[in-house]
CSV table of C-alpha atoms and ligand atoms in Angstrom, one decimal:
chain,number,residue,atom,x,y,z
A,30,UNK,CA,135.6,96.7,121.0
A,31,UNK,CA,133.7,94.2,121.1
A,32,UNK,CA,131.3,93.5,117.3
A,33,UNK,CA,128.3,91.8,116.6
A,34,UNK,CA,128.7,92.2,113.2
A,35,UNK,CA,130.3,89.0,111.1
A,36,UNK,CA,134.0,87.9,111.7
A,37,UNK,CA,136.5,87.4,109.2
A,38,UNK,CA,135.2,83.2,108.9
A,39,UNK,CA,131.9,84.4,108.5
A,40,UNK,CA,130.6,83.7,112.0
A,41,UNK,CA,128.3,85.4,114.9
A,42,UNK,CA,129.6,84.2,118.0
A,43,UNK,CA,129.1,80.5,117.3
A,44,UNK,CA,126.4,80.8,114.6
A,45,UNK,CA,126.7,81.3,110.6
A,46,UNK,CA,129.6,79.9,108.6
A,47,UNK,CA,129.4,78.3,105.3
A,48,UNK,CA,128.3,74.2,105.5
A,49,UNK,CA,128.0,73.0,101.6
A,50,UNK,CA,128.5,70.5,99.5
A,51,UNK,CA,132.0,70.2,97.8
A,52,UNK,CA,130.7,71.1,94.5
A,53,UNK,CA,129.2,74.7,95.3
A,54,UNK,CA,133.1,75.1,96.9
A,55,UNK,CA,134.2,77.3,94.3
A,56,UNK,CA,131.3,79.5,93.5
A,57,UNK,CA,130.4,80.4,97.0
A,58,UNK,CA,134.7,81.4,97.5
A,59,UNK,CA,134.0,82.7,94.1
A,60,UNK,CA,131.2,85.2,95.8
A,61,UNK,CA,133.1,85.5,98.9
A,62,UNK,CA,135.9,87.2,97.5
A,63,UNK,CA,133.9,89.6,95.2
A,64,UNK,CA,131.0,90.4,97.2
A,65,UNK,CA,132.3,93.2,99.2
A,66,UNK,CA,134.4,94.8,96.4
A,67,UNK,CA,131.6,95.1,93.9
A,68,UNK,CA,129.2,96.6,96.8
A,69,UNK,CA,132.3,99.2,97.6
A,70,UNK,CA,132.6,100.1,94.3
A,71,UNK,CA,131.5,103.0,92.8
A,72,UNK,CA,129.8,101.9,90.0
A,73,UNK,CA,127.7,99.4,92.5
A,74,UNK,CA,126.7,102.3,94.4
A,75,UNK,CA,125.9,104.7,91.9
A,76,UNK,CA,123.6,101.8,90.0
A,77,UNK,CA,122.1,101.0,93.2
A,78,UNK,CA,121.0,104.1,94.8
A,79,UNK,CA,119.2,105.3,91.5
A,80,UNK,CA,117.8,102.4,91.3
A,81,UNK,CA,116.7,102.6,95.1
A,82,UNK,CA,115.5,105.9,94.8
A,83,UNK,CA,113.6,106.1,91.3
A,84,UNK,CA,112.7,102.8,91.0
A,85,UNK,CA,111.6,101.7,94.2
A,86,UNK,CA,110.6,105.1,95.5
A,87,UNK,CA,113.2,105.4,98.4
A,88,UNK,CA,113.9,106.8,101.0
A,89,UNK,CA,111.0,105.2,102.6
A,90,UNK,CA,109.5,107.9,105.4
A,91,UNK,CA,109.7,107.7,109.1
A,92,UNK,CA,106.1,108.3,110.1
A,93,UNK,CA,105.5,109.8,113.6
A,94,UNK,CA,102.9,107.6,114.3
A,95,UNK,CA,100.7,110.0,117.0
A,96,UNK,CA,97.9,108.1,117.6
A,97,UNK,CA,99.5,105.0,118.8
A,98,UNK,CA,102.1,106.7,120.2
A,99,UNK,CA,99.6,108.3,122.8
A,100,UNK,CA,98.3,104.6,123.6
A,101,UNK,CA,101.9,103.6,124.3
A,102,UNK,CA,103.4,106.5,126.2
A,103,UNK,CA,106.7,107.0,123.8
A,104,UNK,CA,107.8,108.7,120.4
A,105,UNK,CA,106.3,106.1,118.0
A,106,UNK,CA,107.8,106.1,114.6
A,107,UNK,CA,107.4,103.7,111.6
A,108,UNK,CA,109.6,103.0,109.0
A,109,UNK,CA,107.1,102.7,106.0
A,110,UNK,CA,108.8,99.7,103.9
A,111,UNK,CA,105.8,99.3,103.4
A,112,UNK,CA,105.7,101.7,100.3
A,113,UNK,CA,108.2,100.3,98.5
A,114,UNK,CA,107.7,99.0,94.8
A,115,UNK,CA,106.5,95.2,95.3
A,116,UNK,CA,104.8,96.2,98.5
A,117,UNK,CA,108.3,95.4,101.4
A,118,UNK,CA,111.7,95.4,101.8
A,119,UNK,CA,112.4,92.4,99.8
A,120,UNK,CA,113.2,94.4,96.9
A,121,UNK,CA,116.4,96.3,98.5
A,122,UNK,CA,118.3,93.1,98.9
A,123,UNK,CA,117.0,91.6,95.3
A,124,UNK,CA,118.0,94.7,93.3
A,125,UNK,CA,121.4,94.8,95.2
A,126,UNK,CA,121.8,90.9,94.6
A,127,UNK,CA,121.2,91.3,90.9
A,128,UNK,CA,123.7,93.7,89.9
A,129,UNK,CA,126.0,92.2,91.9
A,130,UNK,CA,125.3,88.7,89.7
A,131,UNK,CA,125.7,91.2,86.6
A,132,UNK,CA,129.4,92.2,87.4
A,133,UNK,CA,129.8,88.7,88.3
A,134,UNK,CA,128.8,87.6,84.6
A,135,UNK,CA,126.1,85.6,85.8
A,136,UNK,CA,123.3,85.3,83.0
A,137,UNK,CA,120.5,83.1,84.9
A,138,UNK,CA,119.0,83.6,88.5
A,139,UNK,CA,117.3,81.5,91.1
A,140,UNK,CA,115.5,82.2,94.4
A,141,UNK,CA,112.8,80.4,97.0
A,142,UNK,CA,109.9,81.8,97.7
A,143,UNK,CA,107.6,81.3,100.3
A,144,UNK,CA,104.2,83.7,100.5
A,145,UNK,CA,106.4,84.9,97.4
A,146,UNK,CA,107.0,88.1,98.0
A,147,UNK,CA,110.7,87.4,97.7
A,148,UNK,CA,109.9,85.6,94.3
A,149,UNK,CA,108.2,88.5,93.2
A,150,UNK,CA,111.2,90.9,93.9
A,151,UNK,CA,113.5,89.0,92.1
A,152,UNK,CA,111.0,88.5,89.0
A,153,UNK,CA,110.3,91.9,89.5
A,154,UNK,CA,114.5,92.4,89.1
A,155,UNK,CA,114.8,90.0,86.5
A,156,UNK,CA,112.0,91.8,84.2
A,157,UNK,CA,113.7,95.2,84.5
A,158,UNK,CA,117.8,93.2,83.9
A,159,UNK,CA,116.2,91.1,81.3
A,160,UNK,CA,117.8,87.5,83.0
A,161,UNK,CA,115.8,84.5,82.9
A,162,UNK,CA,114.5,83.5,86.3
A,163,UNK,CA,113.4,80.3,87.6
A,164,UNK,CA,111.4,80.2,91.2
A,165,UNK,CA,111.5,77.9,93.2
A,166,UNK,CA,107.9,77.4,95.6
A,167,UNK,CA,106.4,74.7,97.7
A,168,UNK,CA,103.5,73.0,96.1
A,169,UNK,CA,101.3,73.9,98.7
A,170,UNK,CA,102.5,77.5,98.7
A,171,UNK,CA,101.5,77.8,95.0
A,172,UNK,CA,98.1,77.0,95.9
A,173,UNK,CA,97.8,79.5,99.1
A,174,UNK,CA,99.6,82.1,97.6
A,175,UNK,CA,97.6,82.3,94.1
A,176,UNK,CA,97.7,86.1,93.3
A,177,UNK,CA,101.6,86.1,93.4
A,178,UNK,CA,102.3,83.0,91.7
A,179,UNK,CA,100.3,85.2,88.9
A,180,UNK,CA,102.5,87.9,89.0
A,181,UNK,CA,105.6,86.0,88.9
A,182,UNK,CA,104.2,84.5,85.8
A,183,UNK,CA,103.1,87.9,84.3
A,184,UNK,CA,106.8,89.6,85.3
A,185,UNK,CA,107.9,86.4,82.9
A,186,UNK,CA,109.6,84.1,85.6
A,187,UNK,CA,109.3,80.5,85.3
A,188,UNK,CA,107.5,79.0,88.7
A,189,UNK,CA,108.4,75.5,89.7
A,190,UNK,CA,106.5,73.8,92.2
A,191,UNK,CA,108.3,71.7,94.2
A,192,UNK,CA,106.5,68.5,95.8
A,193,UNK,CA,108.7,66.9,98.2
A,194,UNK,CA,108.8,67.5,101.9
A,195,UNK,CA,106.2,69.9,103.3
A,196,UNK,CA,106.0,71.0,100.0
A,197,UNK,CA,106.5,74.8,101.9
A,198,UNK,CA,109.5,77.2,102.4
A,199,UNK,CA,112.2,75.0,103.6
A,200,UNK,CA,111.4,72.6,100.8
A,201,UNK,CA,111.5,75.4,97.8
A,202,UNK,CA,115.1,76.6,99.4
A,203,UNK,CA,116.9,72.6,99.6
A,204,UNK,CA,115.1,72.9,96.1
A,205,UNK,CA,117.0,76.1,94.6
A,206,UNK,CA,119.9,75.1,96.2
A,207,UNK,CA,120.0,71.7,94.1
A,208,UNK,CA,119.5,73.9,90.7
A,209,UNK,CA,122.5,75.9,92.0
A,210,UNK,CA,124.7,72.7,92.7
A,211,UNK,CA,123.6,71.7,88.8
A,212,UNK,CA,124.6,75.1,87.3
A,213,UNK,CA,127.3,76.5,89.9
A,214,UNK,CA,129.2,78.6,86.8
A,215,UNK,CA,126.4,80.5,85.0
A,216,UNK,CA,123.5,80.9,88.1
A,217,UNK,CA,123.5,83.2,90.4
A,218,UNK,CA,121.1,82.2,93.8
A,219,UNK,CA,119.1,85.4,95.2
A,220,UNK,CA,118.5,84.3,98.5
A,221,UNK,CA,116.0,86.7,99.7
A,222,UNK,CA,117.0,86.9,103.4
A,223,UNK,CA,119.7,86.6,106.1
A,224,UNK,CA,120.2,82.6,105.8
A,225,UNK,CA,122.3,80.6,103.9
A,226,UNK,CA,126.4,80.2,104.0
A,227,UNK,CA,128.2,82.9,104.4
A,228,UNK,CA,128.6,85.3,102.8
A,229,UNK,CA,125.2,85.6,101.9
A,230,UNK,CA,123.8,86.8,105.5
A,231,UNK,CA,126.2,89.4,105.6
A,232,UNK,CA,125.5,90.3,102.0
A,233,UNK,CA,121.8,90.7,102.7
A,234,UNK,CA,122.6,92.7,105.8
A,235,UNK,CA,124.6,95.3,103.5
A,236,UNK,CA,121.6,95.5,101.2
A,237,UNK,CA,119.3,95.9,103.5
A,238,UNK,CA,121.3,98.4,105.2
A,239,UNK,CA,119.9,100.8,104.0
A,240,UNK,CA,117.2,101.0,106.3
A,241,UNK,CA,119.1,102.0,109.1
A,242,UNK,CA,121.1,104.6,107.1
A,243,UNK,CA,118.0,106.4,106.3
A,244,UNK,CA,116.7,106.4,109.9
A,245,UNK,CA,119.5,108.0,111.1
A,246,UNK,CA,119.2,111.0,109.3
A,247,UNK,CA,115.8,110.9,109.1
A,248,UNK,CA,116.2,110.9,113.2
A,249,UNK,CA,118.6,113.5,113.0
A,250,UNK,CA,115.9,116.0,111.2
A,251,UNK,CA,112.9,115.1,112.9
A,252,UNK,CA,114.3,115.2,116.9
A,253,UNK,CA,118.0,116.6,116.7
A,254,UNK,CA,119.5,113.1,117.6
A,255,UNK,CA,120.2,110.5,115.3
A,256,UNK,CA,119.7,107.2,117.3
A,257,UNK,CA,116.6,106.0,118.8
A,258,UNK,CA,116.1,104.3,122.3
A,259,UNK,CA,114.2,101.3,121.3
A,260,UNK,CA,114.6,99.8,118.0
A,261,UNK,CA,111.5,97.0,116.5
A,262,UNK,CA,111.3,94.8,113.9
A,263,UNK,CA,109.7,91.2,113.1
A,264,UNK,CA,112.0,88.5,112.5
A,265,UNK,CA,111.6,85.5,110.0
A,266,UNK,CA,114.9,84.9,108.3
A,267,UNK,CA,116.1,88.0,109.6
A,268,UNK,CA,116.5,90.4,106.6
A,269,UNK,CA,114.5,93.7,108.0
A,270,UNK,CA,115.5,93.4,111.3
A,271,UNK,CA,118.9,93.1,110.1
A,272,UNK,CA,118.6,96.2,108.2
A,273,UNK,CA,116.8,97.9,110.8
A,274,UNK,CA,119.5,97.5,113.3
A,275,UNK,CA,122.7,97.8,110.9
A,276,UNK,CA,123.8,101.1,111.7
A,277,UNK,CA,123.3,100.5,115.2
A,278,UNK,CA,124.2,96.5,116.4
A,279,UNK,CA,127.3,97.7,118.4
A,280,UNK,CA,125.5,100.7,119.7
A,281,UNK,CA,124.2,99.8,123.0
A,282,UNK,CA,121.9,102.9,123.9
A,283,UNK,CA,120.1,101.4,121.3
A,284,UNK,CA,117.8,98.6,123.1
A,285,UNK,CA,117.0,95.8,119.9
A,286,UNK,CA,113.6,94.2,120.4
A,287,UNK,CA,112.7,91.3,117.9
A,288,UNK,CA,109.3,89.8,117.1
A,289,UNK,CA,109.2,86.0,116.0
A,290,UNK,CA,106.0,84.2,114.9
A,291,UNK,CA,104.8,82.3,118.0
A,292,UNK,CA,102.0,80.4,116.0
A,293,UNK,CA,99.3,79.3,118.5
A,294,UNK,CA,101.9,79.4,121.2
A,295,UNK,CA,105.5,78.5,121.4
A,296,UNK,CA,105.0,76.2,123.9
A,297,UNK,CA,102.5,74.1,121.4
A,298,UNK,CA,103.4,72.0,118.7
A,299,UNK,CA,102.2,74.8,116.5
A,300,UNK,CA,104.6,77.6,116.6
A,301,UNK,CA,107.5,79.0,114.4
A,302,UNK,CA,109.6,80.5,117.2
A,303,UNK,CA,113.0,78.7,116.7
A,304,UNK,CA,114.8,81.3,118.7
A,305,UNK,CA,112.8,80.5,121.6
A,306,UNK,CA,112.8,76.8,121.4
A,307,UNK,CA,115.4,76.2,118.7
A,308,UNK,CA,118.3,74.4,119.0
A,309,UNK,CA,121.2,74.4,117.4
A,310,UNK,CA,121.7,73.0,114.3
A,311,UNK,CA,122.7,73.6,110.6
A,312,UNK,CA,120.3,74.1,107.8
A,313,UNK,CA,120.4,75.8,104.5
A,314,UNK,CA,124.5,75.5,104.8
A,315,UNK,CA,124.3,77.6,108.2
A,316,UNK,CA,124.7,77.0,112.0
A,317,UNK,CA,121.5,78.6,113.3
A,318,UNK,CA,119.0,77.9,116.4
A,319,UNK,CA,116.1,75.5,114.7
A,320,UNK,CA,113.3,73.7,115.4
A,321,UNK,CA,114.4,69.8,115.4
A,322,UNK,CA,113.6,66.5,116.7
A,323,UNK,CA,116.4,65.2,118.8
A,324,UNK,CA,117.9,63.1,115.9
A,325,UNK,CA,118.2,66.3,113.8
A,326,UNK,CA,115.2,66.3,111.8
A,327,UNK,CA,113.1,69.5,111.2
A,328,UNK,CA,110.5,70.3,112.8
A,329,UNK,CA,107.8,71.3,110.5
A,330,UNK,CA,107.3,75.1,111.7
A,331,UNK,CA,103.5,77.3,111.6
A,332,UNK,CA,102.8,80.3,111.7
A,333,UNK,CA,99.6,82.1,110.3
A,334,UNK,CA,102.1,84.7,108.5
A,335,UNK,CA,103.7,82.4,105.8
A,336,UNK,CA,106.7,85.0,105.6
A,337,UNK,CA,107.5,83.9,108.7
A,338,UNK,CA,107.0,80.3,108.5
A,339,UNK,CA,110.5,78.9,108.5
A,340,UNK,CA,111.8,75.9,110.6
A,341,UNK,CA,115.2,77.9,111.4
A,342,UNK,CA,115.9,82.0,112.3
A,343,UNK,CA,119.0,83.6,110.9
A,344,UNK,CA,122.6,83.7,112.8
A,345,UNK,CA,122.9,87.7,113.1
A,346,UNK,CA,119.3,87.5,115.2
A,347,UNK,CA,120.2,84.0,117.0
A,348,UNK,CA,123.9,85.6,118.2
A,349,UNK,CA,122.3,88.6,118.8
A,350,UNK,CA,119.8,86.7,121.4
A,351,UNK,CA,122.4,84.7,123.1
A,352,UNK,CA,124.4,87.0,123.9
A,353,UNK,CA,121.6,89.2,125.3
A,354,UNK,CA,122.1,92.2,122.7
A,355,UNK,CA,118.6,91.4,121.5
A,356,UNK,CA,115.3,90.8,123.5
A,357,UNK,CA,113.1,87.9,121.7
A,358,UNK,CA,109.1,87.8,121.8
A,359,UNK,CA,107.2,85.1,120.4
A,360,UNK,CA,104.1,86.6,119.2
A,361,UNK,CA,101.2,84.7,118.7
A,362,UNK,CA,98.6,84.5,115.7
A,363,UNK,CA,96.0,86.2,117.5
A,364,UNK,CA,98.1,89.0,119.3
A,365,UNK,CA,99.3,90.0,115.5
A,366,UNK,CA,96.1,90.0,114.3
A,367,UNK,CA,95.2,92.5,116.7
A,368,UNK,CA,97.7,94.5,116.3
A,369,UNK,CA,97.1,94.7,112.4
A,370,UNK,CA,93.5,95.9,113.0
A,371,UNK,CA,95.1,98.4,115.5
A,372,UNK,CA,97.3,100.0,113.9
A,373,UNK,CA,94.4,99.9,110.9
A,374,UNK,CA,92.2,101.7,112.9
A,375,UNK,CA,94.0,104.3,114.7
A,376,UNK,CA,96.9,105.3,111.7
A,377,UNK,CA,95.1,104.3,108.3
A,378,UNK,CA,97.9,101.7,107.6
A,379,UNK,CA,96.8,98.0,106.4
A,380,UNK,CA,100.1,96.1,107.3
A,381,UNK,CA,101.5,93.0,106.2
A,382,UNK,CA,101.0,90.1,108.6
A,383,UNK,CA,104.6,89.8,109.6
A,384,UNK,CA,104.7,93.3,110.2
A,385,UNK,CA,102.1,92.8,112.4
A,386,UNK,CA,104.1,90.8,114.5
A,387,UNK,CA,106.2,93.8,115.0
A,388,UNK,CA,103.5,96.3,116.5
A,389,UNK,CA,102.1,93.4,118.5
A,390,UNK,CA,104.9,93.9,120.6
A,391,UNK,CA,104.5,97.2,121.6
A,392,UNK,CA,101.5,96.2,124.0
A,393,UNK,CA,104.3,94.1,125.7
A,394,UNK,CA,106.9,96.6,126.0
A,395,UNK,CA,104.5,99.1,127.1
A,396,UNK,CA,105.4,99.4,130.8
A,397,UNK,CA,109.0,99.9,130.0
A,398,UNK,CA,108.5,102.8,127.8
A,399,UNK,CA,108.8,106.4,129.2
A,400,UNK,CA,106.8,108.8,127.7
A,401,UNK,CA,110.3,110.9,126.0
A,402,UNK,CA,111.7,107.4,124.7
A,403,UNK,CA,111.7,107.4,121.1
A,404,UNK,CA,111.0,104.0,119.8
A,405,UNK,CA,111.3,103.3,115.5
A,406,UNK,CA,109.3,100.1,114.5
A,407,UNK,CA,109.5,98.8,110.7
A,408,UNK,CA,107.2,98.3,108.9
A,409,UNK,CA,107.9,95.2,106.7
A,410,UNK,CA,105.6,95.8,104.3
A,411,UNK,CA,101.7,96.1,103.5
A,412,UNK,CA,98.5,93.9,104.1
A,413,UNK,CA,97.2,93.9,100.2
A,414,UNK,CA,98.3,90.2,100.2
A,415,UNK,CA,96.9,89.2,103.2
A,416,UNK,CA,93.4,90.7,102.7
A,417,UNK,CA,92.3,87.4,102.6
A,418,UNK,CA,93.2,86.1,106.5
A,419,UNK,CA,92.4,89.4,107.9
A,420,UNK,CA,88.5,89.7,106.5
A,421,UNK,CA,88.2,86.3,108.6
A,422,UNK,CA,89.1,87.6,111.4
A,423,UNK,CA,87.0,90.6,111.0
A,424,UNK,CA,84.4,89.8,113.3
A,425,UNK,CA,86.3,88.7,116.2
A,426,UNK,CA,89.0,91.7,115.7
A,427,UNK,CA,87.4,94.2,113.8
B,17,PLP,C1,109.5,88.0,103.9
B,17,PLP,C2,108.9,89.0,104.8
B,17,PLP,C3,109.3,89.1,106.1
B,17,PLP,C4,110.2,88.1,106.8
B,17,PLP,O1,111.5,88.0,106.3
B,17,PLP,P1,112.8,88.7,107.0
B,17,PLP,O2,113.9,88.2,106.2
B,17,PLP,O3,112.8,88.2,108.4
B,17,PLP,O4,112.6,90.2,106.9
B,17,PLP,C5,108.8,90.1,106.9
B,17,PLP,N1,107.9,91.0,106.4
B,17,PLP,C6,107.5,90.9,105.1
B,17,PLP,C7,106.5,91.9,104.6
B,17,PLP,C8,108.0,90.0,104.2
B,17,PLP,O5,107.6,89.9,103.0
């Protein structure tokens, strides 16, 4: 039969594999070869799920959502990552990354951050592992994303702004990945989503996994049947749709339906959606569709959401779209923003502005839904850091 999931070089169809430099060779085979044992192995699981369930308060619940499934005509049900410790899903993949580094004998992490919420997971993990923990953050993201830089800092990780480029996401990660080359034997690299060489998409897939294990049985209790018609998520590197959709990316009554940050529009110079108008290319030491001049030079990416500003989308979600397993839908700045004040409004949940890219598809899908399809939409996480952006757009959304 035919899989979507990786194959045994660590490709999707003709995206992923592992392109870095010679002297990260042996660390990254190091971590190939060890990844999947330690996750099958008892004592990784047994860690884990405590850890997942007392620490960061999972399972998450599946909310029937009834007021906006009445506006859309289907079964609307969120997947509240939301209330997860640290405020998304980030945490799932960085507390699985972390032991993992453990039974590796790793004693000193690093990890990119972007709005930060990934650098606050894996301070967050480092606090409770006691590992020291440097973070690597564009310059300007330290200034825009203030209140988590703080708590990184409080949770004792060290934050190191990083100045070249953009001085943004993609900078932070070339960044962290030139600490790793430095200190290949004793760092581990938490990458905190579904990019990078193989294995580490996979690897954050598996963590992540999670998700879609819990919405089957949650299915299963709620409406007798353990897989959903349509299944929604927003897509920046990849990690919560790729979670969302684990238990399900071979099974095709399960339509996939991924929401990338259109910007202003994708057709402007102003956009993040490198699915839509990527090409291919390798970044970050993967072959992924991204935004690039014709002599192979990034194309500085925007999106109002900074968790989804990222020049590049990961090689699960861009096989998943050629191949037509997945639909794609650039969603704009002010179609999220609506949707944020929706869903607000009509369910008493702030959400995170990625997240928001999510529900702002559901005004698009809307004439394919019937009302007895049942539809599960994630919820990346909530809106507490992005209280900021959404009180200026009060008046014209509120
Ligand atoms: C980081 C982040 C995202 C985007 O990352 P993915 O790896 O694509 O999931 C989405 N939502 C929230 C809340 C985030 O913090």
């Amino acid at each position: 039969m035919k899989s979507y999931q990786v194959d045994e070089n660590g490709f999707y169809g003709r995206f992923g594999g592992s392109y870095i430099p010679e002297i990260l060779y042996k660390t990254v085979e190091n971590l190939k070869e060890n990844y999947l044992p330690i996750i099958e192995s008892e004592e990784f699981q047994a860690e884990y799920r405590q850890l997942l369930r007392d620490y960061v308060g999972r399972p998450s619940p599946l909310y029937y959502a009834k007021r906006m499934s009445e506006r859309y005509g289907c079964k609307l049900f969120l997947k509240r990552e939301d209330l997860n410790h640290t405020g998304a899903h980030k945490i799932n993949n960085a507390i699985g990354q972390i032991l993992i580094a453990k039974k590796m004998g790793k004693t000193r992490i690093v990890a990119e951050t972007g709005a930060g919420q990934h650098g606050v997971a894996t301070a967050t993990v480092c606090a409770l592992m006691d590992m020291p923990c440097r973070v690597y953050m564009g310059a300007l993201d330290v200034q825009r994303q203030r209140p988590n830089v703080e708590r990184m800092k409080m949770l004792g990780a060290e934050v190191f702004p990083v100045e070249s480029g953009n001085k943004t996401l993609k900078d932070a990660t070339s960044e962290a990945i030139r600490d790793w080359c430095c200190h290949p034997s004793d760092t581990f690299y938490i990458i905190g989503s579904t990019v990078g060489p193989h294995p580490y998409p996979d690897m954050v897939a598996r963590l992540q996994s999670i998700i879609s294990e819990e919405i089957k049985w949650q299915l299963q209790d709620k409406i007798g049947r353990d897989y959903p018609d349509y299944l929604m998520a927003c897509v920046g590197g990849g990690s919560n749709a790729a979670g969302t959709i684990y238990h399900y990316i071979d099974d095709e009554r399960v339509k996939l339906v991924l929401g990338e940050a259109g910007g202003l529009g994708y057709e402007t110079a102003k956009t993040a959606a490198s699915m839509t108008i990527g090409t291919v290319g390798i970044l970050h030491g993967s072959r992924i569709k991204l935004m690039q001049t014709e002599d192979g030079q990034i194309i500085e990416p925007y999106s109002i959401s900074a968790g989804l500003d990222y020049p590049g989308t990961g090689p699960i979600h861009c096989n998943l779209h050629e191949q037509g397993r997945a639909m794609v839908i650039p969603i704009n700045d002010d179609e999220a923003l609506r949707a944020a004040f929706e869903l607000t409004r009509l369910e008493g949940i702030i959400p995170a502005l990625e997240s928001s890219h999510a529900l702002a598809m559901l005004p698009r899908m809307k004439h394919l839904f019937s009302p007895d399809d049942v539809v599960v939409l994630t919820v990346s996480g909530r809106g507490d850091k992005d209280m900021e952006t959404y009180l200026k757009a009060f008046k014209q959304f509120g």
